[in-house]
Amino acid sequence: MHDKISVSGLCFPEFDLADTLAAVTELGISASTLQTDVIRQDGWQKGLAQIRSSGISVPGLVGPFPKDLGNRESWSAARTDFIETLDAAAELGSRAVYSVTGPLVTDERQESLDLFVEFIAPVVAYAKEVGVLLCVEPTIPDYSWVSFVFTLDEVVELYELTGMGVCLDLYHVWNDPKLEYFLTHHLDLIGLVQVGDCVMQDGHAVKVVTGEGIIPLPNVLAQVVASGYDGVFDIEQFGPRMEDEGLIPSARRAVFNVEKAFVPGAARLTNRAFR
């Protein structure tokens, strides 16, 4: 099962590129999604060379996002950032680059949506030229400081307006009422599936080691597999609970839990729920 599991560089938020690649290797995993800011700390070409020499494949890159969408003067630099990321993804053979929309510019969602569509249009066009799927990651509303796309219906809306795909982070969408419909009707939009977990605390989701929270991981993963998705499942976890335990030990346990969720007998059992 290891060949279907990726471990995100976001699991090691304070690590540089060399330490991130070493941590993923130590876990016995051969794939990782990486932040472009980490790759280019010492220059793009040096970072890309490090990745190639590590033997780790990169199914997706964590791209930038427009931090000041309401300021058109910031768009040129933000677009350049995206284009450099897409070039790196193409060079690495990555399937996708994913990002978020940035926060609402005003209380009027439509105004922010219109601005984002205008901003991202040439970036999507460039992504198609280089053969990389540019994806939006829907989030839960707790992440409104970086996103205003929260539901799978809004993902479809954005696709119809821009042609963007989706990074399907199950941490955020596992209980979306349209998940089964989305998997059935929009499988081709999925550039990457991510896996995380949480518990509820004071009405808010708190990240925990993947497979040890409230998300019914075997059921949800069985549903995704049954849809025909053939990419990797990228583990993404971070936060105080992982830091207290240790980032590598907690990531190792997450890998074990995800592998366990894919046990064939369990998959056959849980698949019944979706027939």
PDB file of C-alpha atoms in Angstrom:
ATOM      1  CA  MET A   1       0.000   0.000   0.000  1.00  0.00           C
ATOM      2  CA  HIS A   2       2.973   2.334   0.447  1.00  0.00           C
ATOM      3  CA  ASP A   3       2.958   3.163  -3.273  1.00  0.00           C
ATOM      4  CA  LYS A   4      -0.476   4.779  -2.904  1.00  0.00           C
ATOM      5  CA  ILE A   5       0.474   6.899   0.122  1.00  0.00           C
ATOM      6  CA  SER A   6       2.127  10.298   0.034  1.00  0.00           C
ATOM      7  CA  VAL A   7       3.167  12.318   3.073  1.00  0.00           C
ATOM      8  CA  SER A   8       2.810  16.067   2.710  1.00  0.00           C
ATOM      9  CA  GLY A   9       5.683  18.361   3.524  1.00  0.00           C
ATOM     10  CA  LEU A  10       3.115  20.295   5.573  1.00  0.00           C
ATOM     11  CA  CYS A  11       3.460  17.524   8.169  1.00  0.00           C
ATOM     12  CA  PHE A  12       6.882  19.047   8.907  1.00  0.00           C
ATOM     13  CA  PRO A  13       6.169  22.799   8.851  1.00  0.00           C
ATOM     14  CA  GLU A  14       9.495  23.961  10.268  1.00  0.00           C
ATOM     15  CA  PHE A  15      11.709  21.588   8.248  1.00  0.00           C
ATOM     16  CA  ASP A  16      13.804  22.765   5.334  1.00  0.00           C
ATOM     17  CA  LEU A  17      13.725  20.817   2.076  1.00  0.00           C
ATOM     18  CA  ALA A  18      16.558  18.437   2.940  1.00  0.00           C
ATOM     19  CA  ASP A  19      15.034  17.560   6.324  1.00  0.00           C
ATOM     20  CA  THR A  20      11.562  17.131   4.790  1.00  0.00           C
ATOM     21  CA  LEU A  21      12.858  14.726   2.155  1.00  0.00           C
ATOM     22  CA  ALA A  22      14.836  12.848   4.824  1.00  0.00           C
ATOM     23  CA  ALA A  23      11.741  12.551   7.039  1.00  0.00           C
ATOM     24  CA  VAL A  24       9.614  11.173   4.192  1.00  0.00           C
ATOM     25  CA  THR A  25      12.361   8.686   3.335  1.00  0.00           C
ATOM     26  CA  GLU A  26      12.637   7.623   6.984  1.00  0.00           C
ATOM     27  CA  LEU A  27       8.922   6.815   6.924  1.00  0.00           C
ATOM     28  CA  GLY A  28       9.476   4.435   4.028  1.00  0.00           C
ATOM     29  CA  ILE A  29       7.323   6.567   1.719  1.00  0.00           C
ATOM     30  CA  SER A  30       8.373   7.495  -1.807  1.00  0.00           C
ATOM     31  CA  ALA A  31       6.032  10.427  -2.500  1.00  0.00           C
ATOM     32  CA  SER A  32       5.431  13.836  -0.977  1.00  0.00           C
ATOM     33  CA  THR A  33       3.588  17.034  -1.782  1.00  0.00           C
ATOM     34  CA  LEU A  34       5.848  19.977  -1.118  1.00  0.00           C
ATOM     35  CA  GLN A  35       5.505  23.697  -0.490  1.00  0.00           C
ATOM     36  CA  THR A  36       7.090  25.805  -3.183  1.00  0.00           C
ATOM     37  CA  ASP A  37       8.404  28.265  -0.590  1.00  0.00           C
ATOM     38  CA  VAL A  38      10.431  25.415   0.893  1.00  0.00           C
ATOM     39  CA  ILE A  39      11.715  24.224  -2.483  1.00  0.00           C
ATOM     40  CA  ARG A  40      13.062  27.607  -3.491  1.00  0.00           C
ATOM     41  CA  GLN A  41      14.662  28.624  -0.195  1.00  0.00           C
ATOM     42  CA  ASP A  42      18.092  28.158  -1.760  1.00  0.00           C
ATOM     43  CA  GLY A  43      16.985  28.704  -5.347  1.00  0.00           C
ATOM     44  CA  TRP A  44      14.610  26.801  -7.612  1.00  0.00           C
ATOM     45  CA  GLN A  45      17.174  24.759  -9.506  1.00  0.00           C
ATOM     46  CA  LYS A  46      19.026  23.664  -6.387  1.00  0.00           C
ATOM     47  CA  GLY A  47      15.737  22.661  -4.765  1.00  0.00           C
ATOM     48  CA  LEU A  48      14.544  20.738  -7.807  1.00  0.00           C
ATOM     49  CA  ALA A  49      17.896  18.976  -8.046  1.00  0.00           C
ATOM     50  CA  GLN A  50      17.601  17.944  -4.385  1.00  0.00           C
ATOM     51  CA  ILE A  51      14.194  16.435  -5.010  1.00  0.00           C
ATOM     52  CA  ARG A  52      15.323  14.522  -8.087  1.00  0.00           C
ATOM     53  CA  SER A  53      18.363  13.113  -6.305  1.00  0.00           C
ATOM     54  CA  SER A  54      16.204  11.979  -3.351  1.00  0.00           C
ATOM     55  CA  GLY A  55      14.186   9.617  -5.531  1.00  0.00           C
ATOM     56  CA  ILE A  56      10.954  10.957  -4.014  1.00  0.00           C
ATOM     57  CA  SER A  57       8.130  11.638  -6.455  1.00  0.00           C
ATOM     58  CA  VAL A  58       6.014  14.748  -6.108  1.00  0.00           C
ATOM     59  CA  PRO A  59       2.355  14.204  -7.050  1.00  0.00           C
ATOM     60  CA  GLY A  60       1.471  17.789  -6.231  1.00  0.00           C
ATOM     61  CA  LEU A  61       2.880  21.123  -5.148  1.00  0.00           C
ATOM     62  CA  VAL A  62       1.368  23.459  -2.576  1.00  0.00           C
ATOM     63  CA  GLY A  63       1.099  26.694  -4.487  1.00  0.00           C
ATOM     64  CA  PRO A  64       0.789  30.313  -3.404  1.00  0.00           C
ATOM     65  CA  PHE A  65      -2.506  32.120  -2.933  1.00  0.00           C
ATOM     66  CA  PRO A  66      -3.539  35.734  -3.524  1.00  0.00           C
ATOM     67  CA  LYS A  67      -3.111  37.297  -0.107  1.00  0.00           C
ATOM     68  CA  ASP A  68      -4.345  40.701  -1.258  1.00  0.00           C
ATOM     69  CA  LEU A  69      -6.935  39.898  -3.925  1.00  0.00           C
ATOM     70  CA  GLY A  70      -8.576  43.294  -3.616  1.00  0.00           C
ATOM     71  CA  ASN A  71      -5.348  45.047  -4.639  1.00  0.00           C
ATOM     72  CA  ARG A  72      -4.950  44.659  -8.393  1.00  0.00           C
ATOM     73  CA  GLU A  73      -1.399  46.001  -8.178  1.00  0.00           C
ATOM     74  CA  SER A  74      -0.433  42.801  -6.339  1.00  0.00           C
ATOM     75  CA  TRP A  75      -1.757  40.516  -9.081  1.00  0.00           C
ATOM     76  CA  SER A  76       1.279  40.543 -11.349  1.00  0.00           C
ATOM     77  CA  ALA A  77       3.655  39.305  -8.654  1.00  0.00           C
ATOM     78  CA  ALA A  78       1.107  36.748  -7.436  1.00  0.00           C
ATOM     79  CA  ARG A  79       0.578  35.408 -10.951  1.00  0.00           C
ATOM     80  CA  THR A  80       4.324  35.161 -11.479  1.00  0.00           C
ATOM     81  CA  ASP A  81       4.547  33.151  -8.276  1.00  0.00           C
ATOM     82  CA  PHE A  82       1.907  30.749  -9.597  1.00  0.00           C
ATOM     83  CA  ILE A  83       3.610  30.428 -12.983  1.00  0.00           C
ATOM     84  CA  GLU A  84       6.975  29.627 -11.401  1.00  0.00           C
ATOM     85  CA  THR A  85       5.231  26.983  -9.299  1.00  0.00           C
ATOM     86  CA  LEU A  86       3.565  25.476 -12.377  1.00  0.00           C
ATOM     87  CA  ASP A  87       6.916  25.374 -14.175  1.00  0.00           C
ATOM     88  CA  ALA A  88       8.432  23.523 -11.217  1.00  0.00           C
ATOM     89  CA  ALA A  89       5.505  21.089 -11.160  1.00  0.00           C
ATOM     90  CA  ALA A  90       5.891  20.388 -14.872  1.00  0.00           C
ATOM     91  CA  GLU A  91       9.621  19.795 -14.435  1.00  0.00           C
ATOM     92  CA  LEU A  92       8.967  17.349 -11.585  1.00  0.00           C
ATOM     93  CA  GLY A  93       6.177  15.546 -13.433  1.00  0.00           C
ATOM     94  CA  SER A  94       3.628  16.567 -10.799  1.00  0.00           C
ATOM     95  CA  ARG A  95      -0.012  15.952 -11.538  1.00  0.00           C
ATOM     96  CA  ALA A  96      -1.323  19.063  -9.782  1.00  0.00           C
ATOM     97  CA  VAL A  97      -0.658  22.370  -8.114  1.00  0.00           C
ATOM     98  CA  TYR A  98      -3.201  23.276  -5.458  1.00  0.00           C
ATOM     99  CA  SER A  99      -3.998  26.418  -3.566  1.00  0.00           C
ATOM    100  CA  VAL A 100      -6.834  28.352  -1.954  1.00  0.00           C
ATOM    101  CA  THR A 101      -8.701  31.481  -2.995  1.00  0.00           C
ATOM    102  CA  GLY A 102      -7.546  33.837  -0.286  1.00  0.00           C
ATOM    103  CA  PRO A 103     -10.049  35.460   2.100  1.00  0.00           C
ATOM    104  CA  LEU A 104     -13.093  37.463   1.113  1.00  0.00           C
ATOM    105  CA  VAL A 105     -12.251  40.969  -0.013  1.00  0.00           C
ATOM    106  CA  THR A 106     -15.563  42.332   1.283  1.00  0.00           C
ATOM    107  CA  ASP A 107     -18.652  40.831   2.874  1.00  0.00           C
ATOM    108  CA  GLU A 108     -20.065  40.359  -0.623  1.00  0.00           C
ATOM    109  CA  ARG A 109     -18.914  36.908  -1.733  1.00  0.00           C
ATOM    110  CA  GLN A 110     -19.823  37.575  -5.373  1.00  0.00           C
ATOM    111  CA  GLU A 111     -17.398  40.494  -5.548  1.00  0.00           C
ATOM    112  CA  SER A 112     -14.551  38.334  -4.261  1.00  0.00           C
ATOM    113  CA  LEU A 113     -15.512  35.503  -6.601  1.00  0.00           C
ATOM    114  CA  ASP A 114     -15.504  37.835  -9.605  1.00  0.00           C
ATOM    115  CA  LEU A 115     -12.098  39.193  -8.656  1.00  0.00           C
ATOM    116  CA  PHE A 116     -10.657  35.719  -8.149  1.00  0.00           C
ATOM    117  CA  VAL A 117     -11.997  34.492 -11.496  1.00  0.00           C
ATOM    118  CA  GLU A 118     -10.380  37.457 -13.250  1.00  0.00           C
ATOM    119  CA  PHE A 119      -7.125  37.021 -11.334  1.00  0.00           C
ATOM    120  CA  ILE A 120      -6.749  33.294 -11.913  1.00  0.00           C
ATOM    121  CA  ALA A 121      -7.819  33.091 -15.590  1.00  0.00           C
ATOM    122  CA  PRO A 122      -4.340  33.523 -17.152  1.00  0.00           C
ATOM    123  CA  VAL A 123      -2.853  31.182 -14.544  1.00  0.00           C
ATOM    124  CA  VAL A 124      -5.310  28.419 -15.464  1.00  0.00           C
ATOM    125  CA  ALA A 125      -4.532  28.971 -19.136  1.00  0.00           C
ATOM    126  CA  TYR A 126      -0.809  28.620 -18.428  1.00  0.00           C
ATOM    127  CA  ALA A 127      -1.382  25.477 -16.348  1.00  0.00           C
ATOM    128  CA  LYS A 128      -3.112  23.881 -19.326  1.00  0.00           C
ATOM    129  CA  GLU A 129      -0.159  24.806 -21.551  1.00  0.00           C
ATOM    130  CA  VAL A 130       2.328  23.011 -19.289  1.00  0.00           C
ATOM    131  CA  GLY A 131       0.047  20.039 -18.595  1.00  0.00           C
ATOM    132  CA  VAL A 132      -0.529  20.547 -14.860  1.00  0.00           C
ATOM    133  CA  LEU A 133      -3.977  20.653 -13.236  1.00  0.00           C
ATOM    134  CA  LEU A 134      -4.400  23.827 -11.207  1.00  0.00           C
ATOM    135  CA  CYS A 135      -6.641  22.990  -8.255  1.00  0.00           C
ATOM    136  CA  VAL A 136      -8.547  24.763  -5.535  1.00  0.00           C
ATOM    137  CA  GLU A 137      -8.742  23.204  -2.086  1.00  0.00           C
ATOM    138  CA  PRO A 138     -12.134  23.692  -0.415  1.00  0.00           C
ATOM    139  CA  THR A 139     -11.899  24.234   3.324  1.00  0.00           C
ATOM    140  CA  ILE A 140     -14.148  24.286   6.334  1.00  0.00           C
ATOM    141  CA  PRO A 141     -15.283  27.803   7.359  1.00  0.00           C
ATOM    142  CA  ASP A 142     -12.735  27.834  10.203  1.00  0.00           C
ATOM    143  CA  TYR A 143     -10.191  28.504   7.446  1.00  0.00           C
ATOM    144  CA  SER A 144     -11.987  31.582   6.104  1.00  0.00           C
ATOM    145  CA  TRP A 145      -8.806  33.595   6.645  1.00  0.00           C
ATOM    146  CA  VAL A 146      -7.367  31.839   3.553  1.00  0.00           C
ATOM    147  CA  SER A 147     -10.453  30.638   1.676  1.00  0.00           C
ATOM    148  CA  PHE A 148     -14.008  31.398   0.647  1.00  0.00           C
ATOM    149  CA  VAL A 149     -14.670  28.059  -1.102  1.00  0.00           C
ATOM    150  CA  PHE A 150     -16.150  25.723   1.500  1.00  0.00           C
ATOM    151  CA  THR A 151     -18.384  23.246  -0.316  1.00  0.00           C
ATOM    152  CA  LEU A 152     -18.176  20.886  -3.271  1.00  0.00           C
ATOM    153  CA  ASP A 153     -20.995  22.820  -4.933  1.00  0.00           C
ATOM    154  CA  GLU A 154     -18.737  25.880  -4.770  1.00  0.00           C
ATOM    155  CA  VAL A 155     -15.889  23.827  -6.260  1.00  0.00           C
ATOM    156  CA  VAL A 156     -18.122  22.987  -9.239  1.00  0.00           C
ATOM    157  CA  GLU A 157     -19.120  26.633  -9.516  1.00  0.00           C
ATOM    158  CA  LEU A 158     -15.464  27.663  -9.642  1.00  0.00           C
ATOM    159  CA  TYR A 159     -14.683  24.967 -12.216  1.00  0.00           C
ATOM    160  CA  GLU A 160     -17.480  26.231 -14.457  1.00  0.00           C
ATOM    161  CA  LEU A 161     -16.129  29.779 -14.174  1.00  0.00           C
ATOM    162  CA  THR A 162     -12.393  29.046 -14.426  1.00  0.00           C
ATOM    163  CA  GLY A 163     -11.654  25.432 -15.371  1.00  0.00           C
ATOM    164  CA  MET A 164      -9.880  24.793 -12.050  1.00  0.00           C
ATOM    165  CA  GLY A 165      -9.730  21.273 -10.650  1.00  0.00           C
ATOM    166  CA  VAL A 166      -9.836  20.295  -6.994  1.00  0.00           C
ATOM    167  CA  CYS A 167      -7.549  19.074  -4.267  1.00  0.00           C
ATOM    168  CA  LEU A 168     -10.046  16.899  -2.412  1.00  0.00           C
ATOM    169  CA  ASP A 169      -8.892  17.212   1.184  1.00  0.00           C
ATOM    170  CA  LEU A 170     -11.076  14.741   3.079  1.00  0.00           C
ATOM    171  CA  TYR A 171     -10.376  16.571   6.327  1.00  0.00           C
ATOM    172  CA  HIS A 172     -12.524  19.387   4.952  1.00  0.00           C
ATOM    173  CA  VAL A 173     -15.117  17.578   2.811  1.00  0.00           C
ATOM    174  CA  TRP A 174     -15.611  14.088   4.284  1.00  0.00           C
ATOM    175  CA  ASN A 175     -19.112  15.017   5.474  1.00  0.00           C
ATOM    176  CA  ASP A 176     -20.091  17.251   2.554  1.00  0.00           C
ATOM    177  CA  PRO A 177     -23.566  16.019   1.513  1.00  0.00           C
ATOM    178  CA  LYS A 178     -22.489  16.132  -2.146  1.00  0.00           C
ATOM    179  CA  LEU A 179     -19.351  13.999  -1.769  1.00  0.00           C
ATOM    180  CA  GLU A 180     -20.778  10.838  -3.325  1.00  0.00           C
ATOM    181  CA  TYR A 181     -22.356  12.819  -6.173  1.00  0.00           C
ATOM    182  CA  PHE A 182     -19.116  14.709  -6.755  1.00  0.00           C
ATOM    183  CA  LEU A 183     -17.077  11.513  -6.928  1.00  0.00           C
ATOM    184  CA  THR A 184     -19.556  10.008  -9.370  1.00  0.00           C
ATOM    185  CA  HIS A 185     -19.930  13.032 -11.653  1.00  0.00           C
ATOM    186  CA  HIS A 186     -16.711  15.032 -11.317  1.00  0.00           C
ATOM    187  CA  LEU A 187     -13.930  12.489 -10.830  1.00  0.00           C
ATOM    188  CA  ASP A 188     -11.938  14.076 -13.652  1.00  0.00           C
ATOM    189  CA  LEU A 189     -11.603  17.309 -11.641  1.00  0.00           C
ATOM    190  CA  ILE A 190      -9.632  15.639  -8.844  1.00  0.00           C
ATOM    191  CA  GLY A 191      -5.917  16.336  -9.041  1.00  0.00           C
ATOM    192  CA  LEU A 192      -5.092  15.042  -5.576  1.00  0.00           C
ATOM    193  CA  VAL A 193      -6.819  13.454  -2.597  1.00  0.00           C
ATOM    194  CA  GLN A 194      -5.579  14.407   0.850  1.00  0.00           C
ATOM    195  CA  VAL A 195      -6.254  12.630   4.130  1.00  0.00           C
ATOM    196  CA  GLY A 196      -6.392  14.111   7.612  1.00  0.00           C
ATOM    197  CA  ASP A 197      -8.440  13.762  10.778  1.00  0.00           C
ATOM    198  CA  CYS A 198      -9.858  15.792  13.618  1.00  0.00           C
ATOM    199  CA  VAL A 199     -11.774  15.863  16.864  1.00  0.00           C
ATOM    200  CA  MET A 200     -14.289  18.521  17.827  1.00  0.00           C
ATOM    201  CA  GLN A 201     -13.345  20.919  20.603  1.00  0.00           C
ATOM    202  CA  ASP A 202     -15.542  23.856  21.620  1.00  0.00           C
ATOM    203  CA  GLY A 203     -17.375  23.562  18.319  1.00  0.00           C
ATOM    204  CA  HIS A 204     -14.241  23.653  16.184  1.00  0.00           C
ATOM    205  CA  ALA A 205     -12.282  20.942  14.376  1.00  0.00           C
ATOM    206  CA  VAL A 206      -8.852  20.246  15.879  1.00  0.00           C
ATOM    207  CA  LYS A 207      -6.337  18.257  13.877  1.00  0.00           C
ATOM    208  CA  VAL A 208      -5.206  14.915  15.283  1.00  0.00           C
ATOM    209  CA  VAL A 209      -3.152  12.033  13.941  1.00  0.00           C
ATOM    210  CA  THR A 210      -4.820  10.751  10.786  1.00  0.00           C
ATOM    211  CA  GLY A 211      -7.031   7.776  11.521  1.00  0.00           C
ATOM    212  CA  GLU A 212      -7.537   8.617  15.198  1.00  0.00           C
ATOM    213  CA  GLY A 213     -10.318  11.193  15.062  1.00  0.00           C
ATOM    214  CA  ILE A 214     -13.962  11.353  14.097  1.00  0.00           C
ATOM    215  CA  ILE A 215     -13.623  10.808  10.342  1.00  0.00           C
ATOM    216  CA  PRO A 216     -14.661   7.245   9.354  1.00  0.00           C
ATOM    217  CA  LEU A 217     -11.515   6.739   7.313  1.00  0.00           C
ATOM    218  CA  PRO A 218     -12.107   3.200   5.950  1.00  0.00           C
ATOM    219  CA  ASN A 219     -15.579   4.155   4.707  1.00  0.00           C
ATOM    220  CA  VAL A 220     -14.497   7.417   3.096  1.00  0.00           C
ATOM    221  CA  LEU A 221     -11.393   5.934   1.461  1.00  0.00           C
ATOM    222  CA  ALA A 222     -13.428   2.995   0.149  1.00  0.00           C
ATOM    223  CA  GLN A 223     -15.840   5.480  -1.382  1.00  0.00           C
ATOM    224  CA  VAL A 224     -13.036   7.359  -3.127  1.00  0.00           C
ATOM    225  CA  VAL A 225     -11.419   4.164  -4.418  1.00  0.00           C
ATOM    226  CA  ALA A 226     -14.775   2.849  -5.651  1.00  0.00           C
ATOM    227  CA  SER A 227     -15.208   6.039  -7.685  1.00  0.00           C
ATOM    228  CA  GLY A 228     -12.177   5.118  -9.797  1.00  0.00           C
ATOM    229  CA  TYR A 229      -9.635   7.577  -8.368  1.00  0.00           C
ATOM    230  CA  ASP A 230      -6.184   6.182  -9.169  1.00  0.00           C
ATOM    231  CA  GLY A 231      -3.873   8.757  -7.615  1.00  0.00           C
ATOM    232  CA  VAL A 232      -2.084   8.855  -4.278  1.00  0.00           C
ATOM    233  CA  PHE A 233      -3.607   9.609  -0.894  1.00  0.00           C
ATOM    234  CA  ASP A 234      -1.596  12.436   0.614  1.00  0.00           C
ATOM    235  CA  ILE A 235      -1.448  12.536   4.420  1.00  0.00           C
ATOM    236  CA  GLU A 236      -1.563  16.080   5.754  1.00  0.00           C
ATOM    237  CA  GLN A 237      -1.449  16.759   9.499  1.00  0.00           C
ATOM    238  CA  PHE A 238       0.048  19.464  11.646  1.00  0.00           C
ATOM    239  CA  GLY A 239      -0.642  21.283  14.872  1.00  0.00           C
ATOM    240  CA  PRO A 240       0.052  21.099  18.610  1.00  0.00           C
ATOM    241  CA  ARG A 241      -0.927  17.445  19.084  1.00  0.00           C
ATOM    242  CA  MET A 242       1.540  16.266  16.464  1.00  0.00           C
ATOM    243  CA  GLU A 243       4.215  18.618  17.718  1.00  0.00           C
ATOM    244  CA  ASP A 244       3.833  17.361  21.298  1.00  0.00           C
ATOM    245  CA  GLU A 245       4.241  13.754  20.194  1.00  0.00           C
ATOM    246  CA  GLY A 246       6.931  14.441  17.618  1.00  0.00           C
ATOM    247  CA  LEU A 247       6.333  15.099  13.926  1.00  0.00           C
ATOM    248  CA  ILE A 248       7.986  11.972  12.572  1.00  0.00           C
ATOM    249  CA  PRO A 249       6.508   9.510  15.116  1.00  0.00           C
ATOM    250  CA  SER A 250       3.019  10.937  14.597  1.00  0.00           C
ATOM    251  CA  ALA A 251       3.446  10.793  10.815  1.00  0.00           C
ATOM    252  CA  ARG A 252       4.606   7.173  11.103  1.00  0.00           C
ATOM    253  CA  ARG A 253       1.445   6.304  13.006  1.00  0.00           C
ATOM    254  CA  ALA A 254      -0.668   8.103  10.423  1.00  0.00           C
ATOM    255  CA  VAL A 255       0.898   6.021   7.640  1.00  0.00           C
ATOM    256  CA  PHE A 256       0.100   2.867   9.616  1.00  0.00           C
ATOM    257  CA  ASN A 257      -3.491   3.995  10.164  1.00  0.00           C
ATOM    258  CA  VAL A 258      -4.057   4.822   6.501  1.00  0.00           C
ATOM    259  CA  GLU A 259      -2.595   1.494   5.415  1.00  0.00           C
ATOM    260  CA  LYS A 260      -4.843  -0.275   7.909  1.00  0.00           C
ATOM    261  CA  ALA A 261      -7.855   1.575   6.490  1.00  0.00           C
ATOM    262  CA  PHE A 262      -7.081   0.029   3.102  1.00  0.00           C
ATOM    263  CA  VAL A 263      -7.105  -3.590   4.367  1.00  0.00           C
ATOM    264  CA  PRO A 264      -8.943  -5.479   1.579  1.00  0.00           C
ATOM    265  CA  GLY A 265     -11.457  -7.081   3.944  1.00  0.00           C
ATOM    266  CA  ALA A 266     -12.320  -3.718   5.451  1.00  0.00           C
ATOM    267  CA  ALA A 267     -12.669  -2.170   1.990  1.00  0.00           C
ATOM    268  CA  ARG A 268     -15.053  -4.928   0.872  1.00  0.00           C
ATOM    269  CA  LEU A 269     -17.105  -4.410   3.997  1.00  0.00           C
ATOM    270  CA  THR A 270     -17.318  -0.645   3.768  1.00  0.00           C
ATOM    271  CA  ASN A 271     -17.979  -0.615   0.034  1.00  0.00           C
ATOM    272  CA  ARG A 272     -21.414  -2.120   0.718  1.00  0.00           C
ATOM    273  CA  ALA A 273     -22.536   1.204   2.112  1.00  0.00           C
ATOM    274  CA  PHE A 274     -22.097   2.886  -1.259  1.00  0.00           C
ATOM    275  CA  ARG A 275     -23.816   0.364  -3.563  1.00  0.00           C
TER     276      ARG A 275
END
